Amino acid sequence: MTTISTATQTLGGDDRGLQAVLLDMDGTLVDTEDFWWQAEASLFADLGYQLTAEDRAHVVGGPMTRVIDHLLSTTGVDLSPADLTVLINQRFVDLLGGGVPLMPGAERLLNTLAAHGVPAALVSASHRHIIDIVLRSLGAEHFVFSVAGDEVPRTKPHPDPYLEAARRLGAEPARCVVVEDAPTGVRAAEAAGCPVIAVPSVTPIEPAPGRLVLSSLEQVDLELLRSLVTSRV
């Protein structure tokens, strides 16, 4: 795992402005939500169960514990949560073998943040071994560190992952803009006190105070990110 000093001089922005951008991974920066769904749907098809669009809407964005609970209760398949988790992860890793496509605008956004010295952290409900595989396509050099779902006491929709990222940066959550694609992650970011840009991938997300909903990362630029902080502090 990549780590940095938590000294505040590493942060971007002025005394009251944007300090960092915290980005979700699956469905936000990389187009892996379909990979997760393929892994889950194909596994259950092999087990004799047909998952539905309603199931997909429920499991999008994780975390894995909630996904597993839903799939077990819906299908009644005779597997332990631990065994089902292993089987889904194995299928997902197999699908990642050919590389992971980036979402439109993801590379431009990461390059913009780097060019202007704004720290970016990857904050995902996925486990560490999954993040490390995806970073081969996404580029670990774009992030000062990453926070995995199995590295915090409670993952999304709890605020812990985003609070941990802000703590490592020595930043104020209210000055860290979060970019998310799923309601689970949006709830986590808002519970942490962060302004949020939501770019929905599968499940619709409604605008709300402190939350901007866009159709693509291509609409996100530095001016917009800064405006979300200056409007709150």
PDB file of C-alpha atoms in Angstrom:
ATOM      1  CA  MET A   1       0.000   0.000   0.000  1.00  0.00           C
ATOM      2  CA  THR A   2       1.338   3.435  -0.909  1.00  0.00           C
ATOM      3  CA  THR A   3       1.613   5.814   2.022  1.00  0.00           C
ATOM      4  CA  ILE A   4       2.552   9.448   2.496  1.00  0.00           C
ATOM      5  CA  SER A   5       3.336  11.746   5.363  1.00  0.00           C
ATOM      6  CA  THR A   6       0.267  13.274   6.960  1.00  0.00           C
ATOM      7  CA  ALA A   7       1.968  16.659   7.165  1.00  0.00           C
ATOM      8  CA  THR A   8      -0.404  19.372   6.022  1.00  0.00           C
ATOM      9  CA  GLN A   9       2.169  20.946   3.710  1.00  0.00           C
ATOM     10  CA  THR A  10       1.452  18.109   1.245  1.00  0.00           C
ATOM     11  CA  LEU A  11      -2.071  19.449   0.746  1.00  0.00           C
ATOM     12  CA  GLY A  12      -3.265  21.508  -2.155  1.00  0.00           C
ATOM     13  CA  GLY A  13      -5.253  24.719  -2.066  1.00  0.00           C
ATOM     14  CA  ASP A  14      -5.148  27.899  -0.002  1.00  0.00           C
ATOM     15  CA  ASP A  15      -5.961  28.358   3.679  1.00  0.00           C
ATOM     16  CA  ARG A  16      -9.705  27.940   3.147  1.00  0.00           C
ATOM     17  CA  GLY A  17      -9.880  26.134  -0.176  1.00  0.00           C
ATOM     18  CA  LEU A  18      -9.748  22.671  -1.663  1.00  0.00           C
ATOM     19  CA  GLN A  19      -7.313  20.399   0.176  1.00  0.00           C
ATOM     20  CA  ALA A  20      -7.796  17.055  -1.597  1.00  0.00           C
ATOM     21  CA  VAL A  21     -10.016  14.976  -3.841  1.00  0.00           C
ATOM     22  CA  LEU A  22     -11.098  11.541  -2.622  1.00  0.00           C
ATOM     23  CA  LEU A  23     -12.202   9.195  -5.378  1.00  0.00           C
ATOM     24  CA  ASP A  24     -14.164   5.980  -5.395  1.00  0.00           C
ATOM     25  CA  MET A  25     -12.866   3.273  -7.739  1.00  0.00           C
ATOM     26  CA  ASP A  26     -15.440   0.810  -9.118  1.00  0.00           C
ATOM     27  CA  GLY A  27     -17.880   2.532 -11.444  1.00  0.00           C
ATOM     28  CA  THR A  28     -16.337   5.940 -10.773  1.00  0.00           C
ATOM     29  CA  LEU A  29     -12.809   5.812 -12.199  1.00  0.00           C
ATOM     30  CA  VAL A  30     -12.876   2.350 -13.770  1.00  0.00           C
ATOM     31  CA  ASP A  31     -15.683   0.523 -15.522  1.00  0.00           C
ATOM     32  CA  THR A  32     -15.713  -2.508 -13.247  1.00  0.00           C
ATOM     33  CA  GLU A  33     -19.339  -2.524 -12.096  1.00  0.00           C
ATOM     34  CA  ASP A  34     -20.176  -4.712 -15.096  1.00  0.00           C
ATOM     35  CA  PHE A  35     -17.297  -7.019 -14.134  1.00  0.00           C
ATOM     36  CA  TRP A  36     -18.690  -7.435 -10.609  1.00  0.00           C
ATOM     37  CA  TRP A  37     -22.150  -8.109 -11.968  1.00  0.00           C
ATOM     38  CA  GLN A  38     -20.837 -10.611 -14.520  1.00  0.00           C
ATOM     39  CA  ALA A  39     -18.959 -12.424 -11.749  1.00  0.00           C
ATOM     40  CA  GLU A  40     -22.028 -12.571  -9.512  1.00  0.00           C
ATOM     41  CA  ALA A  41     -24.601 -13.372 -12.206  1.00  0.00           C
ATOM     42  CA  SER A  42     -22.505 -16.056 -13.924  1.00  0.00           C
ATOM     43  CA  LEU A  43     -21.663 -17.750 -10.622  1.00  0.00           C
ATOM     44  CA  PHE A  44     -25.295 -17.937  -9.567  1.00  0.00           C
ATOM     45  CA  ALA A  45     -26.347 -19.097 -13.032  1.00  0.00           C
ATOM     46  CA  ASP A  46     -23.930 -21.999 -12.616  1.00  0.00           C
ATOM     47  CA  LEU A  47     -25.538 -22.688  -9.238  1.00  0.00           C
ATOM     48  CA  GLY A  48     -29.002 -22.682 -10.803  1.00  0.00           C
ATOM     49  CA  TYR A  49     -30.195 -19.204  -9.842  1.00  0.00           C
ATOM     50  CA  GLN A  50     -31.087 -16.300 -12.152  1.00  0.00           C
ATOM     51  CA  LEU A  51     -30.255 -12.896 -10.701  1.00  0.00           C
ATOM     52  CA  THR A  52     -32.418  -9.957 -11.771  1.00  0.00           C
ATOM     53  CA  ALA A  53     -32.007  -6.261 -12.534  1.00  0.00           C
ATOM     54  CA  GLU A  54     -33.457  -5.596  -9.079  1.00  0.00           C
ATOM     55  CA  ASP A  55     -30.638  -7.641  -7.557  1.00  0.00           C
ATOM     56  CA  ARG A  56     -28.108  -5.628  -9.528  1.00  0.00           C
ATOM     57  CA  ALA A  57     -29.503  -2.324  -8.291  1.00  0.00           C
ATOM     58  CA  HIS A  58     -29.267  -3.619  -4.716  1.00  0.00           C
ATOM     59  CA  VAL A  59     -25.660  -4.833  -4.854  1.00  0.00           C
ATOM     60  CA  VAL A  60     -24.073  -2.006  -6.869  1.00  0.00           C
ATOM     61  CA  GLY A  61     -21.405  -0.155  -4.944  1.00  0.00           C
ATOM     62  CA  GLY A  62     -20.884  -2.871  -2.331  1.00  0.00           C
ATOM     63  CA  PRO A  63     -19.710  -3.347   0.330  1.00  0.00           C
ATOM     64  CA  MET A  64     -19.104  -7.053  -0.089  1.00  0.00           C
ATOM     65  CA  THR A  65     -20.766  -7.920   3.223  1.00  0.00           C
ATOM     66  CA  ARG A  66     -24.020  -6.321   2.089  1.00  0.00           C
ATOM     67  CA  VAL A  67     -23.743  -7.927  -1.358  1.00  0.00           C
ATOM     68  CA  ILE A  68     -23.242 -11.375   0.165  1.00  0.00           C
ATOM     69  CA  ASP A  69     -26.087 -10.932   2.653  1.00  0.00           C
ATOM     70  CA  HIS A  70     -28.462  -9.940  -0.134  1.00  0.00           C
ATOM     71  CA  LEU A  71     -27.464 -12.741  -2.498  1.00  0.00           C
ATOM     72  CA  LEU A  72     -27.708 -15.413   0.192  1.00  0.00           C
ATOM     73  CA  SER A  73     -31.080 -14.220   1.460  1.00  0.00           C
ATOM     74  CA  THR A  74     -32.489 -13.821  -2.059  1.00  0.00           C
ATOM     75  CA  THR A  75     -31.356 -17.143  -3.498  1.00  0.00           C
ATOM     76  CA  GLY A  76     -31.064 -19.355  -0.423  1.00  0.00           C
ATOM     77  CA  VAL A  77     -27.962 -20.966  -1.934  1.00  0.00           C
ATOM     78  CA  ASP A  78     -26.248 -23.423   0.418  1.00  0.00           C
ATOM     79  CA  LEU A  79     -22.927 -21.597   0.840  1.00  0.00           C
ATOM     80  CA  SER A  80     -21.339 -19.823   3.769  1.00  0.00           C
ATOM     81  CA  PRO A  81     -20.733 -16.063   3.443  1.00  0.00           C
ATOM     82  CA  ALA A  82     -16.980 -16.721   3.466  1.00  0.00           C
ATOM     83  CA  ASP A  83     -17.162 -19.326   0.690  1.00  0.00           C
ATOM     84  CA  LEU A  84     -19.422 -17.155  -1.479  1.00  0.00           C
ATOM     85  CA  THR A  85     -17.101 -14.188  -1.038  1.00  0.00           C
ATOM     86  CA  VAL A  86     -14.144 -16.271  -2.236  1.00  0.00           C
ATOM     87  CA  LEU A  87     -16.033 -17.575  -5.285  1.00  0.00           C
ATOM     88  CA  ILE A  88     -17.203 -14.118  -6.389  1.00  0.00           C
ATOM     89  CA  ASN A  89     -13.758 -12.597  -5.901  1.00  0.00           C
ATOM     90  CA  GLN A  90     -12.135 -15.400  -7.905  1.00  0.00           C
ATOM     91  CA  ARG A  91     -14.467 -14.789 -10.838  1.00  0.00           C
ATOM     92  CA  PHE A  92     -13.946 -11.049 -10.608  1.00  0.00           C
ATOM     93  CA  VAL A  93     -10.154 -11.397 -10.587  1.00  0.00           C
ATOM     94  CA  ASP A  94     -10.362 -13.663 -13.649  1.00  0.00           C
ATOM     95  CA  LEU A  95     -12.330 -10.964 -15.484  1.00  0.00           C
ATOM     96  CA  LEU A  96      -9.736  -8.331 -14.529  1.00  0.00           C
ATOM     97  CA  GLY A  97      -6.999 -10.336 -16.238  1.00  0.00           C
ATOM     98  CA  GLY A  98      -7.412  -8.496 -19.527  1.00  0.00           C
ATOM     99  CA  GLY A  99      -7.180  -5.050 -17.946  1.00  0.00           C
ATOM    100  CA  VAL A 100      -9.775  -2.573 -16.783  1.00  0.00           C
ATOM    101  CA  PRO A 101     -11.277   0.207 -18.939  1.00  0.00           C
ATOM    102  CA  LEU A 102     -11.218   3.700 -17.445  1.00  0.00           C
ATOM    103  CA  MET A 103     -14.387   5.752 -17.253  1.00  0.00           C
ATOM    104  CA  PRO A 104     -14.617   8.698 -19.672  1.00  0.00           C
ATOM    105  CA  GLY A 105     -12.802  11.684 -18.211  1.00  0.00           C
ATOM    106  CA  ALA A 106     -11.003   9.720 -15.487  1.00  0.00           C
ATOM    107  CA  GLU A 107      -7.482  10.039 -16.874  1.00  0.00           C
ATOM    108  CA  ARG A 108      -7.929  13.745 -17.671  1.00  0.00           C
ATOM    109  CA  LEU A 109      -9.213  14.444 -14.150  1.00  0.00           C
ATOM    110  CA  LEU A 110      -6.338  12.613 -12.473  1.00  0.00           C
ATOM    111  CA  ASN A 111      -3.795  14.387 -14.672  1.00  0.00           C
ATOM    112  CA  THR A 112      -5.390  17.755 -13.876  1.00  0.00           C
ATOM    113  CA  LEU A 113      -5.174  17.152 -10.142  1.00  0.00           C
ATOM    114  CA  ALA A 114      -1.520  16.138 -10.442  1.00  0.00           C
ATOM    115  CA  ALA A 115      -0.669  19.146 -12.607  1.00  0.00           C
ATOM    116  CA  HIS A 116      -2.105  21.545 -10.011  1.00  0.00           C
ATOM    117  CA  GLY A 117      -0.706  19.774  -6.958  1.00  0.00           C
ATOM    118  CA  VAL A 118      -4.063  18.674  -5.569  1.00  0.00           C
ATOM    119  CA  PRO A 119      -3.645  15.391  -3.664  1.00  0.00           C
ATOM    120  CA  ALA A 120      -5.881  12.534  -4.806  1.00  0.00           C
ATOM    121  CA  ALA A 121      -6.663   9.483  -2.680  1.00  0.00           C
ATOM    122  CA  LEU A 122      -8.449   6.336  -3.802  1.00  0.00           C
ATOM    123  CA  VAL A 123     -11.166   5.264  -1.339  1.00  0.00           C
ATOM    124  CA  SER A 124     -12.876   1.988  -2.214  1.00  0.00           C
ATOM    125  CA  ALA A 125     -15.089  -0.638  -0.606  1.00  0.00           C
ATOM    126  CA  SER A 126     -13.129  -3.252  -2.575  1.00  0.00           C
ATOM    127  CA  HIS A 127     -10.517  -5.269  -0.724  1.00  0.00           C
ATOM    128  CA  ARG A 128      -6.801  -4.525  -0.945  1.00  0.00           C
ATOM    129  CA  HIS A 129      -5.910  -7.348  -3.344  1.00  0.00           C
ATOM    130  CA  ILE A 130      -8.606  -6.142  -5.779  1.00  0.00           C
ATOM    131  CA  ILE A 131      -7.448  -2.522  -5.579  1.00  0.00           C
ATOM    132  CA  ASP A 132      -3.859  -3.516  -6.257  1.00  0.00           C
ATOM    133  CA  ILE A 133      -4.917  -5.379  -9.403  1.00  0.00           C
ATOM    134  CA  VAL A 134      -7.026  -2.469 -10.666  1.00  0.00           C
ATOM    135  CA  LEU A 135      -4.215   0.006  -9.976  1.00  0.00           C
ATOM    136  CA  ARG A 136      -2.164  -1.734 -12.673  1.00  0.00           C
ATOM    137  CA  SER A 137      -4.617  -0.283 -15.191  1.00  0.00           C
ATOM    138  CA  LEU A 138      -5.524   2.890 -13.331  1.00  0.00           C
ATOM    139  CA  GLY A 139      -2.004   3.888 -12.313  1.00  0.00           C
ATOM    140  CA  ALA A 140      -0.927   3.912  -8.668  1.00  0.00           C
ATOM    141  CA  GLU A 141       1.184   7.004  -9.361  1.00  0.00           C
ATOM    142  CA  HIS A 142      -1.991   9.095  -9.555  1.00  0.00           C
ATOM    143  CA  PHE A 143      -2.724   8.649  -5.835  1.00  0.00           C
ATOM    144  CA  VAL A 144      -0.904   9.581  -2.655  1.00  0.00           C
ATOM    145  CA  PHE A 145      -2.451   6.479  -1.079  1.00  0.00           C
ATOM    146  CA  SER A 146      -5.483   4.217  -1.267  1.00  0.00           C
ATOM    147  CA  VAL A 147      -7.919   3.040   1.413  1.00  0.00           C
ATOM    148  CA  ALA A 148      -9.423  -0.437   0.991  1.00  0.00           C
ATOM    149  CA  GLY A 149     -12.665  -1.769   2.412  1.00  0.00           C
ATOM    150  CA  ASP A 150     -10.853  -4.394   4.463  1.00  0.00           C
ATOM    151  CA  GLU A 151      -8.542  -1.816   6.053  1.00  0.00           C
ATOM    152  CA  VAL A 152     -11.138   0.109   8.073  1.00  0.00           C
ATOM    153  CA  PRO A 153     -13.371  -1.053  10.949  1.00  0.00           C
ATOM    154  CA  ARG A 154     -16.509  -0.211   8.951  1.00  0.00           C
ATOM    155  CA  THR A 155     -16.636   0.356   5.219  1.00  0.00           C
ATOM    156  CA  LYS A 156     -19.176   2.263   3.116  1.00  0.00           C
ATOM    157  CA  PRO A 157     -21.936   3.367   3.750  1.00  0.00           C
ATOM    158  CA  HIS A 158     -20.264   4.248   7.072  1.00  0.00           C
ATOM    159  CA  PRO A 159     -18.055   7.368   7.003  1.00  0.00           C
ATOM    160  CA  ASP A 160     -14.935   5.551   8.262  1.00  0.00           C
ATOM    161  CA  PRO A 161     -13.104   5.211   4.895  1.00  0.00           C
ATOM    162  CA  TYR A 162     -13.420   8.913   4.064  1.00  0.00           C
ATOM    163  CA  LEU A 163     -12.606  10.011   7.594  1.00  0.00           C
ATOM    164  CA  GLU A 164      -9.509   7.801   7.479  1.00  0.00           C
ATOM    165  CA  ALA A 165      -8.417   9.338   4.175  1.00  0.00           C
ATOM    166  CA  ALA A 166      -8.836  12.871   5.523  1.00  0.00           C
ATOM    167  CA  ARG A 167      -6.951  11.918   8.687  1.00  0.00           C
ATOM    168  CA  ARG A 168      -3.998  10.548   6.726  1.00  0.00           C
ATOM    169  CA  LEU A 169      -3.878  13.739   4.708  1.00  0.00           C
ATOM    170  CA  GLY A 170      -4.171  15.985   7.745  1.00  0.00           C
ATOM    171  CA  ALA A 171      -7.160  17.531   5.969  1.00  0.00           C
ATOM    172  CA  GLU A 172     -10.606  18.740   6.978  1.00  0.00           C
ATOM    173  CA  PRO A 173     -13.361  16.526   5.528  1.00  0.00           C
ATOM    174  CA  ALA A 174     -15.319  19.637   4.514  1.00  0.00           C
ATOM    175  CA  ARG A 175     -12.396  20.620   2.278  1.00  0.00           C
ATOM    176  CA  CYS A 176     -12.067  17.210   0.610  1.00  0.00           C
ATOM    177  CA  VAL A 177     -14.349  16.725  -2.391  1.00  0.00           C
ATOM    178  CA  VAL A 178     -15.507  13.137  -2.854  1.00  0.00           C
ATOM    179  CA  VAL A 179     -16.334  11.689  -6.285  1.00  0.00           C
ATOM    180  CA  GLU A 180     -18.687   8.691  -6.162  1.00  0.00           C
ATOM    181  CA  ASP A 181     -20.987   6.694  -8.448  1.00  0.00           C
ATOM    182  CA  ALA A 182     -23.275   4.780  -6.064  1.00  0.00           C
ATOM    183  CA  PRO A 183     -25.687   5.711  -3.260  1.00  0.00           C
ATOM    184  CA  THR A 184     -23.699   3.637  -0.765  1.00  0.00           C
ATOM    185  CA  GLY A 185     -20.570   5.704  -1.328  1.00  0.00           C
ATOM    186  CA  VAL A 186     -22.467   8.978  -1.405  1.00  0.00           C
ATOM    187  CA  ARG A 187     -23.945   8.221   2.014  1.00  0.00           C
ATOM    188  CA  ALA A 188     -20.472   7.425   3.366  1.00  0.00           C
ATOM    189  CA  ALA A 189     -18.990  10.665   2.054  1.00  0.00           C
ATOM    190  CA  GLU A 190     -21.838  12.803   3.305  1.00  0.00           C
ATOM    191  CA  ALA A 191     -21.721  11.148   6.730  1.00  0.00           C
ATOM    192  CA  ALA A 192     -18.025  12.093   6.847  1.00  0.00           C
ATOM    193  CA  GLY A 193     -18.908  15.723   6.137  1.00  0.00           C
ATOM    194  CA  CYS A 194     -17.426  15.893   2.625  1.00  0.00           C
ATOM    195  CA  PRO A 195     -18.943  17.734  -0.348  1.00  0.00           C
ATOM    196  CA  VAL A 196     -19.860  15.185  -3.022  1.00  0.00           C
ATOM    197  CA  ILE A 197     -19.883  14.924  -6.787  1.00  0.00           C
ATOM    198  CA  ALA A 198     -22.021  11.957  -7.815  1.00  0.00           C
ATOM    199  CA  VAL A 199     -21.675  10.472 -11.294  1.00  0.00           C
ATOM    200  CA  PRO A 200     -24.204   7.606 -11.208  1.00  0.00           C
ATOM    201  CA  SER A 201     -23.160   4.409 -12.971  1.00  0.00           C
ATOM    202  CA  VAL A 202     -26.110   2.050 -12.410  1.00  0.00           C
ATOM    203  CA  THR A 203     -28.431   3.381  -9.703  1.00  0.00           C
ATOM    204  CA  PRO A 204     -29.896   6.900 -10.038  1.00  0.00           C
ATOM    205  CA  ILE A 205     -28.815   9.502  -7.478  1.00  0.00           C
ATOM    206  CA  GLU A 206     -30.832  12.640  -6.761  1.00  0.00           C
ATOM    207  CA  PRO A 207     -29.245  16.068  -6.161  1.00  0.00           C
ATOM    208  CA  ALA A 208     -29.229  17.275  -2.560  1.00  0.00           C
ATOM    209  CA  PRO A 209     -27.616  20.039  -0.495  1.00  0.00           C
ATOM    210  CA  GLY A 210     -23.846  19.559  -0.631  1.00  0.00           C
ATOM    211  CA  ARG A 211     -24.229  17.031  -3.456  1.00  0.00           C
ATOM    212  CA  LEU A 212     -23.777  17.750  -7.159  1.00  0.00           C
ATOM    213  CA  VAL A 213     -24.995  15.111  -9.618  1.00  0.00           C
ATOM    214  CA  LEU A 214     -23.346  14.986 -13.049  1.00  0.00           C
ATOM    215  CA  SER A 215     -23.599  12.645 -16.017  1.00  0.00           C
ATOM    216  CA  SER A 216     -19.853  12.205 -16.621  1.00  0.00           C
ATOM    217  CA  LEU A 217     -16.422  12.825 -15.121  1.00  0.00           C
ATOM    218  CA  GLU A 218     -15.756  14.843 -18.248  1.00  0.00           C
ATOM    219  CA  GLN A 219     -17.777  17.625 -16.600  1.00  0.00           C
ATOM    220  CA  VAL A 220     -15.471  17.767 -13.575  1.00  0.00           C
ATOM    221  CA  ASP A 221     -12.684  20.351 -13.610  1.00  0.00           C
ATOM    222  CA  LEU A 222     -10.567  22.119 -11.019  1.00  0.00           C
ATOM    223  CA  GLU A 223     -12.737  25.228 -10.960  1.00  0.00           C
ATOM    224  CA  LEU A 224     -15.804  23.133 -10.162  1.00  0.00           C
ATOM    225  CA  LEU A 225     -14.010  21.179  -7.429  1.00  0.00           C
ATOM    226  CA  ARG A 226     -12.814  24.388  -5.780  1.00  0.00           C
ATOM    227  CA  SER A 227     -16.272  25.948  -5.958  1.00  0.00           C
ATOM    228  CA  LEU A 228     -17.802  23.083  -3.982  1.00  0.00           C
ATOM    229  CA  VAL A 229     -15.449  23.823  -1.095  1.00  0.00           C
ATOM    230  CA  THR A 230     -15.558  27.621  -1.131  1.00  0.00           C
ATOM    231  CA  SER A 231     -19.346  27.468  -1.019  1.00  0.00           C
ATOM    232  CA  ARG A 232     -19.173  25.546   2.297  1.00  0.00           C
ATOM    233  CA  VAL A 233     -16.261  27.054   4.251  1.00  0.00           C
TER     234      VAL A 233
END
